[in-house]
Tab-separated table of C-alpha atoms in Angstrom:
chain	number	residue	atom	x	y	z
A	23	UNK	CA	166.704	253.158	-1.599
A	24	UNK	CA	163.292	253.956	0.606
A	25	UNK	CA	161.031	255.204	-2.594
A	26	UNK	CA	158.311	257.568	-1.082
A	27	UNK	CA	156.466	258.544	-4.386
A	28	UNK	CA	152.463	258.960	-4.360
A	29	UNK	CA	150.559	256.279	-6.392
A	30	UNK	CA	148.986	257.779	-8.927
A	31	UNK	CA	145.574	256.800	-10.835
A	32	UNK	CA	146.526	255.022	-13.734
A	33	UNK	CA	143.933	255.640	-16.381
A	34	UNK	CA	143.842	259.798	-16.091
A	35	UNK	CA	147.801	259.574	-15.214
A	36	UNK	CA	148.198	258.294	-18.547
A	37	UNK	CA	145.903	260.079	-20.568
A	38	UNK	CA	147.424	263.151	-19.090
A	39	UNK	CA	150.715	262.382	-19.723
A	40	UNK	CA	150.045	260.802	-23.326
A	41	UNK	CA	151.020	264.209	-24.577
A	42	UNK	CA	154.602	264.136	-23.512
A	43	UNK	CA	155.624	261.321	-25.104
A	44	UNK	CA	155.440	263.271	-29.074
A	45	UNK	CA	158.314	265.525	-27.511
A	46	UNK	CA	160.515	262.809	-26.484
A	47	UNK	CA	163.665	261.978	-28.515
A	48	UNK	CA	163.819	258.561	-27.320
A	49	UNK	CA	163.234	255.881	-30.013
A	50	UNK	CA	160.254	253.580	-29.593
A	51	UNK	CA	161.834	250.016	-28.733
A	52	UNK	CA	159.341	248.842	-31.574
A	53	UNK	CA	161.002	251.163	-33.967
A	54	UNK	CA	163.548	249.548	-36.416
A	55	UNK	CA	166.067	250.514	-34.607
A	56	UNK	CA	168.905	248.439	-34.061
A	57	UNK	CA	169.852	249.806	-30.427
A	58	UNK	CA	168.636	248.814	-27.221
A	59	UNK	CA	167.003	251.602	-25.190
A	60	UNK	CA	167.550	251.245	-21.492
A	61	UNK	CA	166.076	253.747	-19.193
A	62	UNK	CA	167.453	254.716	-15.873
A	63	UNK	CA	166.302	256.585	-12.695
A	64	UNK	CA	168.268	259.106	-10.903
A	65	UNK	CA	172.521	260.454	-10.675
A	66	UNK	CA	173.583	257.090	-10.477
A	67	UNK	CA	172.718	256.103	-14.061
A	68	UNK	CA	174.980	258.994	-15.363
A	69	UNK	CA	177.233	256.444	-14.701
A	70	UNK	CA	175.684	253.198	-16.781
A	71	UNK	CA	176.868	254.152	-20.287
A	72	UNK	CA	180.172	253.182	-18.907
A	73	UNK	CA	179.346	249.775	-18.652
A	74	UNK	CA	176.962	250.016	-21.446
A	75	UNK	CA	180.048	250.328	-24.118
A	76	UNK	CA	181.758	247.573	-22.581
A	77	UNK	CA	178.271	245.569	-23.228
A	78	UNK	CA	178.513	246.668	-26.856
A	79	UNK	CA	182.281	245.608	-27.225
A	80	UNK	CA	181.140	242.142	-26.271
A	81	UNK	CA	178.018	241.321	-27.965
A	82	UNK	CA	178.149	244.396	-30.314
A	83	UNK	CA	174.627	245.080	-29.284
A	84	UNK	CA	174.577	249.180	-29.221
A	85	UNK	CA	172.757	250.536	-26.111
A	86	UNK	CA	171.015	254.145	-25.539
A	87	UNK	CA	170.705	255.199	-22.059
A	88	UNK	CA	168.160	257.909	-20.605
A	89	UNK	CA	168.488	259.053	-17.393
A	90	UNK	CA	164.984	259.724	-15.585
A	91	UNK	CA	164.929	261.826	-12.763
A	92	UNK	CA	163.113	260.112	-9.791
A	93	UNK	CA	160.189	263.016	-9.349
A	94	UNK	CA	159.008	262.477	-12.857
A	95	UNK	CA	159.720	258.358	-13.370
A	96	UNK	CA	156.430	257.398	-12.547
A	97	UNK	CA	154.780	259.821	-14.972
A	98	UNK	CA	156.858	258.386	-17.579
A	99	UNK	CA	156.537	254.921	-17.319
A	100	UNK	CA	152.616	255.385	-17.475
A	101	UNK	CA	153.061	256.782	-20.757
A	102	UNK	CA	154.768	254.014	-21.838
A	103	UNK	CA	152.552	251.591	-20.537
A	104	UNK	CA	149.537	253.587	-22.128
A	105	UNK	CA	151.236	254.012	-25.290
A	106	UNK	CA	153.110	250.657	-25.169
A	107	UNK	CA	155.674	252.339	-26.444
A	108	UNK	CA	158.917	252.453	-24.543
A	109	UNK	CA	161.986	251.460	-23.487
A	110	UNK	CA	163.580	247.388	-23.820
A	111	UNK	CA	165.037	247.803	-20.086
A	112	UNK	CA	163.491	249.644	-17.689
A	113	UNK	CA	164.852	250.449	-13.888
A	114	UNK	CA	161.969	250.146	-11.558
A	115	UNK	CA	161.794	250.879	-7.871
A	116	UNK	CA	160.527	248.043	-5.882
A	117	UNK	CA	158.004	249.583	-4.554
A	118	UNK	CA	156.441	250.310	-8.095
A	119	UNK	CA	156.948	246.259	-8.774
A	120	UNK	CA	153.425	245.704	-8.141
A	121	UNK	CA	151.575	248.431	-10.317
A	122	UNK	CA	153.290	247.987	-13.331
A	123	UNK	CA	153.516	244.068	-13.152
A	124	UNK	CA	149.840	244.705	-12.763
A	125	UNK	CA	149.499	246.779	-15.727
A	126	UNK	CA	151.210	244.460	-17.867
A	127	UNK	CA	153.945	246.899	-18.545
A	128	UNK	CA	156.895	244.113	-17.851
A	129	UNK	CA	158.042	241.042	-19.165
A	130	UNK	CA	158.070	237.399	-17.551
A	131	UNK	CA	161.460	236.964	-17.519
A	132	UNK	CA	161.331	233.011	-16.779
A	133	UNK	CA	162.512	231.781	-20.132
A	134	UNK	CA	165.462	234.101	-20.049
A	135	UNK	CA	166.823	232.821	-16.813
A	136	UNK	CA	166.966	229.559	-18.379
A	137	UNK	CA	169.031	230.740	-20.992
A	138	UNK	CA	171.100	233.090	-18.942
A	139	UNK	CA	172.930	231.731	-15.701
A	140	UNK	CA	173.696	235.134	-14.530
A	141	UNK	CA	169.386	235.734	-14.074
A	142	UNK	CA	168.997	232.595	-12.129
A	143	UNK	CA	167.222	233.503	-9.164
A	144	UNK	CA	169.395	231.075	-6.785
A	145	UNK	CA	172.242	234.385	-7.467
A	146	UNK	CA	170.283	237.056	-5.879
A	147	UNK	CA	168.875	237.462	-2.091
A	148	UNK	CA	166.035	236.060	-1.211
A	149	UNK	CA	164.752	239.054	0.062
A	150	UNK	CA	165.466	241.438	-3.032
A	151	UNK	CA	164.329	237.962	-5.210
A	152	UNK	CA	160.457	238.222	-3.727
A	153	UNK	CA	160.082	242.054	-5.134
A	154	UNK	CA	160.584	240.651	-8.881
A	155	UNK	CA	158.246	237.985	-8.223
A	156	UNK	CA	154.253	237.894	-8.638
A	157	UNK	CA	151.722	234.632	-9.256
A	158	UNK	CA	155.122	232.218	-9.417
A	159	UNK	CA	156.610	233.843	-12.248
A	160	UNK	CA	159.402	236.544	-12.480
A	161	UNK	CA	159.441	239.647	-13.749
A	162	UNK	CA	162.463	241.374	-13.310
A	163	UNK	CA	165.731	240.619	-12.002
A	164	UNK	CA	167.246	242.472	-8.578
A	165	UNK	CA	169.920	245.103	-9.626
A	166	UNK	CA	170.678	247.513	-6.568
A	167	UNK	CA	169.347	246.846	-3.397
A	168	UNK	CA	169.583	248.840	0.329
A	169	UNK	CA	168.792	247.622	4.080
A	170	UNK	CA	168.921	249.362	6.873
A	171	UNK	CA	171.616	248.445	10.241
A	172	UNK	CA	172.332	250.062	13.158
A	173	UNK	CA	174.729	252.734	13.355
A	174	UNK	CA	176.747	253.127	17.261
A	175	UNK	CA	179.682	254.556	18.408
A	176	UNK	CA	181.628	252.196	20.084
A	177	UNK	CA	183.331	254.250	22.316
A	178	UNK	CA	179.931	255.989	24.197
A	179	UNK	CA	178.561	252.639	24.420
A	180	UNK	CA	181.480	250.845	26.070
A	181	UNK	CA	181.132	253.682	28.631
A	182	UNK	CA	177.946	252.554	29.567
A	183	UNK	CA	178.668	248.814	29.621
A	184	UNK	CA	177.918	247.758	26.254
A	185	UNK	CA	181.819	246.478	24.545
A	186	UNK	CA	179.439	244.971	21.554
A	187	UNK	CA	176.539	246.677	19.915
A	188	UNK	CA	172.843	245.607	21.726
A	189	UNK	CA	171.690	242.113	20.502
A	190	UNK	CA	167.803	241.936	21.692
A	191	UNK	CA	165.311	244.318	21.676
A	192	UNK	CA	165.678	244.624	25.834
A	193	UNK	CA	169.995	245.292	25.286
A	194	UNK	CA	168.833	248.239	22.753
A	195	UNK	CA	166.121	249.619	25.565
A	196	UNK	CA	168.333	249.317	28.527
A	197	UNK	CA	171.555	250.858	26.403
A	198	UNK	CA	169.415	253.729	25.057
A	199	UNK	CA	168.397	254.468	29.181
A	200	UNK	CA	171.467	254.427	30.356
A	201	UNK	CA	172.903	257.053	26.952
A	202	UNK	CA	170.437	259.088	27.865
A	203	UNK	CA	171.621	259.566	31.929
A	204	UNK	CA	174.591	261.007	30.670
A	205	UNK	CA	173.261	264.589	30.906
A	206	UNK	CA	170.432	266.772	29.996
A	207	UNK	CA	169.522	266.424	26.095
A	208	UNK	CA	171.470	263.531	26.068
A	209	UNK	CA	169.919	260.157	24.485
A	210	UNK	CA	170.163	256.955	23.339
A	211	UNK	CA	168.835	256.022	20.018
A	212	UNK	CA	166.590	258.533	17.415
A	213	UNK	CA	163.087	256.697	16.698
A	214	UNK	CA	162.586	258.328	12.993
A	215	UNK	CA	158.900	258.958	13.372
A	216	UNK	CA	158.735	260.389	9.994
A	217	UNK	CA	160.296	257.267	8.543
A	218	UNK	CA	156.782	254.586	7.050
A	219	UNK	CA	159.506	251.210	7.194
A	220	UNK	CA	160.576	251.753	10.664
A	221	UNK	CA	157.016	251.168	12.224
A	222	UNK	CA	156.617	248.134	10.184
A	223	UNK	CA	160.034	246.322	10.390
A	224	UNK	CA	159.829	246.335	14.426
A	225	UNK	CA	156.559	244.804	14.004
A	226	UNK	CA	157.846	241.754	11.922
A	227	UNK	CA	160.642	241.881	14.523
A	228	UNK	CA	158.200	240.847	16.656
A	229	UNK	CA	156.574	237.904	14.234
A	230	UNK	CA	153.733	240.555	12.511
A	231	UNK	CA	152.830	239.395	9.233
A	232	UNK	CA	152.108	242.551	9.008
A	233	UNK	CA	148.997	241.788	5.263
A	234	UNK	CA	147.938	238.052	5.325
A	235	UNK	CA	145.834	236.747	2.533
A	236	UNK	CA	144.947	240.450	1.689
A	237	UNK	CA	144.038	241.665	4.838
A	238	UNK	CA	145.875	243.587	7.292
A	239	UNK	CA	147.131	242.812	11.064
A	240	UNK	CA	148.157	245.755	12.148
A	241	UNK	CA	145.499	246.044	14.841
A	242	UNK	CA	146.562	242.192	16.545
A	243	UNK	CA	149.034	241.927	19.418
A	244	UNK	CA	152.707	241.259	17.722
A	245	UNK	CA	152.283	244.465	15.871
A	246	UNK	CA	151.033	246.835	18.922
A	247	UNK	CA	152.998	245.804	20.911
A	248	UNK	CA	155.960	246.652	18.435
A	249	UNK	CA	154.148	250.582	18.439
A	250	UNK	CA	154.185	250.564	22.120
A	251	UNK	CA	157.876	249.499	22.503
A	252	UNK	CA	158.766	252.232	19.824
A	253	UNK	CA	156.427	254.414	21.458
A	254	UNK	CA	158.267	253.933	24.647
A	255	UNK	CA	161.585	255.175	24.158
A	256	UNK	CA	160.064	258.739	23.019
A	257	UNK	CA	158.234	259.010	26.141
A	258	UNK	CA	160.911	257.779	28.465
A	259	UNK	CA	163.554	260.686	27.072
A	260	UNK	CA	165.420	257.697	25.477
A	261	UNK	CA	164.784	259.358	21.784
A	262	UNK	CA	163.991	262.632	20.948
A	263	UNK	CA	160.714	263.314	20.533
A	264	UNK	CA	160.586	265.986	17.761
A	265	UNK	CA	163.698	266.803	14.868
A	266	UNK	CA	166.184	267.718	16.603
A	267	UNK	CA	167.448	270.341	13.465
A	268	UNK	CA	170.619	268.801	13.764
A	269	UNK	CA	172.427	266.644	11.246
A	270	UNK	CA	174.496	263.490	11.589
A	271	UNK	CA	177.294	266.039	11.662
A	272	UNK	CA	176.356	267.241	14.649
A	273	UNK	CA	174.495	264.418	16.897
A	274	UNK	CA	177.091	261.360	16.052
A	275	UNK	CA	180.641	263.452	16.985
A	276	UNK	CA	181.827	264.657	20.072
A	277	UNK	CA	179.755	262.992	23.159
A	278	UNK	CA	176.932	262.224	20.421
A	279	UNK	CA	173.590	263.286	21.165
A	280	UNK	CA	172.507	260.615	19.457
A	281	UNK	CA	174.618	257.845	19.755
A	282	UNK	CA	172.960	255.077	17.807
A	283	UNK	CA	170.893	255.518	15.013
A	284	UNK	CA	169.132	252.664	12.017
A	285	UNK	CA	169.909	253.757	8.726
A	286	UNK	CA	171.073	252.722	5.117
A	287	UNK	CA	174.463	252.407	3.619
A	288	UNK	CA	174.633	255.994	2.136
A	289	UNK	CA	175.084	257.109	5.810
A	290	UNK	CA	178.607	255.231	5.927
A	291	UNK	CA	179.776	257.676	3.458
A	292	UNK	CA	177.629	260.805	5.243
A	293	UNK	CA	179.569	259.605	8.816
A	294	UNK	CA	182.862	259.378	7.308
A	295	UNK	CA	183.195	262.635	5.399
A	296	UNK	CA	181.396	265.262	7.895
A	297	UNK	CA	181.301	263.473	11.348
A	298	UNK	CA	184.414	265.038	12.583
A	299	UNK	CA	186.881	263.080	15.477
A	300	UNK	CA	185.469	259.814	15.742
A	301	UNK	CA	187.929	257.878	13.116
A	302	UNK	CA	187.950	253.673	15.133
A	303	UNK	CA	185.073	255.148	17.400
A	304	UNK	CA	182.075	254.163	15.450
A	305	UNK	CA	180.851	250.676	13.789
A	306	UNK	CA	178.030	248.945	12.632
A	307	UNK	CA	176.073	246.503	13.678
A	308	UNK	CA	172.865	244.037	12.313
A	309	UNK	CA	169.420	245.037	14.154
A	310	UNK	CA	169.121	243.827	17.344
A	311	UNK	CA	166.433	240.821	17.275
A	312	UNK	CA	163.255	241.176	18.312
A	313	UNK	CA	160.919	238.332	19.962
A	314	UNK	CA	160.684	236.011	16.417
A	315	UNK	CA	164.239	237.699	14.610
A	316	UNK	CA	165.903	240.595	13.100
A	317	UNK	CA	164.778	241.305	9.721
A	318	UNK	CA	165.265	244.657	8.565
A	319	UNK	CA	163.286	246.481	5.641
A	320	UNK	CA	164.979	246.128	1.837
A	321	UNK	CA	164.485	248.494	-0.666
A	322	UNK	CA	166.030	249.343	-4.185
A	323	UNK	CA	165.337	248.691	-7.583
A	324	UNK	CA	164.920	245.882	-10.532
A	325	UNK	CA	166.123	245.621	-13.900
A	326	UNK	CA	162.829	244.544	-16.050
A	327	UNK	CA	162.019	243.629	-19.953
A	328	UNK	CA	159.181	246.207	-21.310
A	329	UNK	CA	156.419	244.100	-21.930
A	330	UNK	CA	156.325	246.124	-25.477
A	331	UNK	CA	159.841	245.134	-26.271
A	332	UNK	CA	160.846	244.026	-29.679
A	333	UNK	CA	164.118	243.322	-28.423
A	334	UNK	CA	163.484	241.006	-25.428
A	335	UNK	CA	166.531	238.538	-25.721
A	336	UNK	CA	168.971	241.720	-26.387
A	337	UNK	CA	167.325	242.756	-23.427
A	338	UNK	CA	167.629	240.033	-21.171
A	339	UNK	CA	171.378	239.968	-22.382
A	340	UNK	CA	171.845	243.384	-21.273
A	341	UNK	CA	170.812	242.794	-18.126
A	342	UNK	CA	172.492	239.250	-17.712
A	343	UNK	CA	176.036	241.559	-18.634
A	344	UNK	CA	175.055	243.818	-15.463
A	345	UNK	CA	174.697	240.697	-12.978
A	346	UNK	CA	177.949	239.309	-13.597
A	347	UNK	CA	179.722	239.345	-10.153
A	348	UNK	CA	182.665	241.133	-11.389
A	349	UNK	CA	180.109	244.292	-12.822
A	350	UNK	CA	178.154	244.313	-9.718
A	351	UNK	CA	181.712	245.256	-8.444
A	352	UNK	CA	182.340	247.958	-11.326
A	353	UNK	CA	178.953	249.428	-10.383
A	354	UNK	CA	180.230	249.323	-6.979
A	355	UNK	CA	182.650	251.740	-7.438
A	356	UNK	CA	180.984	253.784	-9.694
A	357	UNK	CA	177.927	254.579	-7.421
A	358	UNK	CA	178.327	252.910	-4.012
A	359	UNK	CA	175.096	250.703	-5.263
A	360	UNK	CA	175.106	247.514	-3.068
A	361	UNK	CA	175.352	244.356	-5.152
A	362	UNK	CA	172.568	241.867	-5.349
A	363	UNK	CA	174.613	238.844	-6.659
A	364	UNK	CA	175.164	236.901	-2.702
A	365	UNK	CA	178.790	236.038	-4.418
A	366	UNK	CA	179.918	239.695	-4.699
A	367	UNK	CA	179.482	240.201	-0.925
A	368	UNK	CA	183.018	237.623	-1.315
A	369	UNK	CA	185.277	240.307	-2.725
A	370	UNK	CA	187.406	241.710	-0.227
A	371	UNK	CA	186.621	245.157	-0.922
A	372	UNK	CA	183.601	244.121	0.951
A	373	UNK	CA	183.738	241.154	2.850
A	374	UNK	CA	186.639	242.675	4.599
A	375	UNK	CA	185.835	246.360	4.926
A	376	UNK	CA	183.606	245.740	8.581
A	377	UNK	CA	181.098	248.392	7.724
A	378	UNK	CA	180.273	246.854	5.098
A	379	UNK	CA	180.305	243.605	5.886
A	380	UNK	CA	177.385	244.146	8.222
A	381	UNK	CA	175.210	245.192	5.420
A	382	UNK	CA	175.809	241.940	3.527
A	383	UNK	CA	174.755	239.704	6.984
A	384	UNK	CA	171.830	242.139	7.181
A	385	UNK	CA	170.898	241.263	3.820
A	386	UNK	CA	170.387	237.611	4.667
A	387	UNK	CA	167.960	239.060	6.902
A	388	UNK	CA	165.854	241.587	5.079
A	389	UNK	CA	162.638	241.950	3.424
A	390	UNK	CA	160.945	244.023	1.440
A	391	UNK	CA	157.770	246.191	2.468
A	392	UNK	CA	154.319	244.042	1.489
A	393	UNK	CA	154.269	244.644	-2.384
A	394	UNK	CA	150.754	245.964	-2.790
A	395	UNK	CA	149.850	248.792	-5.114
A	396	UNK	CA	148.374	250.582	-1.998
A	397	UNK	CA	151.463	250.325	0.344
A	398	UNK	CA	152.597	253.786	-0.106
A	399	UNK	CA	148.981	254.906	1.199
A	400	UNK	CA	148.433	252.937	3.990
A	401	UNK	CA	152.110	253.494	5.184
A	402	UNK	CA	151.679	257.321	5.351
A	403	UNK	CA	148.300	256.738	7.246
A	404	UNK	CA	150.308	254.803	9.841
A	405	UNK	CA	153.270	258.031	10.041
A	406	UNK	CA	150.011	259.831	10.986
A	407	UNK	CA	148.183	257.400	13.740
A	408	UNK	CA	151.925	257.561	15.255
A	409	UNK	CA	151.778	260.693	15.989
A	410	UNK	CA	148.840	260.450	17.296
A	411	UNK	CA	150.303	258.318	19.694
A	412	UNK	CA	154.048	259.662	20.398
A	413	UNK	CA	152.684	263.265	20.274
A	414	UNK	CA	148.985	263.670	21.195
A	415	UNK	CA	149.107	260.908	23.913
A	416	UNK	CA	146.675	258.648	22.241
A	417	UNK	CA	146.052	255.096	23.132
A	418	UNK	CA	148.213	252.749	20.839
A	419	UNK	CA	145.218	250.025	20.848
A	420	UNK	CA	142.709	252.742	19.575
A	421	UNK	CA	144.712	254.018	17.238
A	422	UNK	CA	145.927	251.063	15.615
A	423	UNK	CA	142.190	249.804	15.112
A	424	UNK	CA	141.511	252.674	13.443
A	425	UNK	CA	144.656	252.374	11.445
A	426	UNK	CA	143.902	248.269	10.755
A	427	UNK	CA	139.774	249.241	9.757
A	428	UNK	CA	141.039	252.331	7.358
A	429	UNK	CA	143.819	250.227	5.686
A	430	UNK	CA	141.008	247.371	5.467
A	431	UNK	CA	138.476	249.815	3.100
A	432	UNK	CA	141.577	251.018	0.868
A	433	UNK	CA	142.796	247.140	0.476
A	434	UNK	CA	138.721	246.193	-0.499
A	435	UNK	CA	137.900	249.018	-3.266
């Protein structure tokens, strides 16, 4: 999942949030309670008690699950860190890992990875593991992952000469051009100008490192070429310049106003449930390759152990239980969350489903956004500069020079 949350100043927010703790009925992990406490985020976690019951049957360890809305999760976590009182197991969005690891909230899990085999990093996709690793130590285990792939109407692309999905940037632009020539208000690809990872994703495909040794590289050729490439789609009419005000049931159905778009696994269900009359006429594909690779963005969440927990070993046992292949597949059945354990993708329900199989392939070529506490801020700033380019007609190189300078100042604070 892509987590679009604001970063808060740690000290001030924590102090303001401390008052919330007194009213919270959740028992502290430092109490004498024998119950293992788990904090999870979002609606999916409401399914977690079903898994916890199985864990209790297997180990005798009782578990209490608390589901926290994503909107209030950041403040609640800050409260726990400031007070050193919180759960034993924390679900942690991948983009939040740098902040909370730096704050000392997350336990080093190295010793437990040696003790519990399902926690070993080799079991997981490399990109997911990267989100858990800081200074050569592991502070979490990948739990849920999402990546982005190409969705396309097979029948409509075939009509313009593409019997398969576009494989390269050149083919993607050519296909989009031909699709846009079908008539007025018809397009080829949706370039989501509000999606903060899109520009960075394409820049990586063109060989950009984004940030190297703490220095942004947003005004270098690999990055500016990618921005120009995306802007070209919009300026030439291959992609809508502004939001069409339509959902996928309107843009992907019938003659398909927009027959290609890039999105995550949640859109498989959305297309199946809402787009009428296209069964057997659409597919997913790994992203086309730029000059260097076809890397996609990687999001999701990890399971971590709270540094101040008095039940770290029991917490590690619970996480180990959740990482068993069969339990990753049960979690898939309960929530549609994509497994992070590589062996789970060999299961028939994923390996033999062409729509989901593609996500497994793309996971092998996916990387998280830069693991920096400042990422959210400079990613939003990128969108402002990109808007100046595609809507305001500003020069790409000048805008990226300004963006790079602003990011440099942010990272040097």
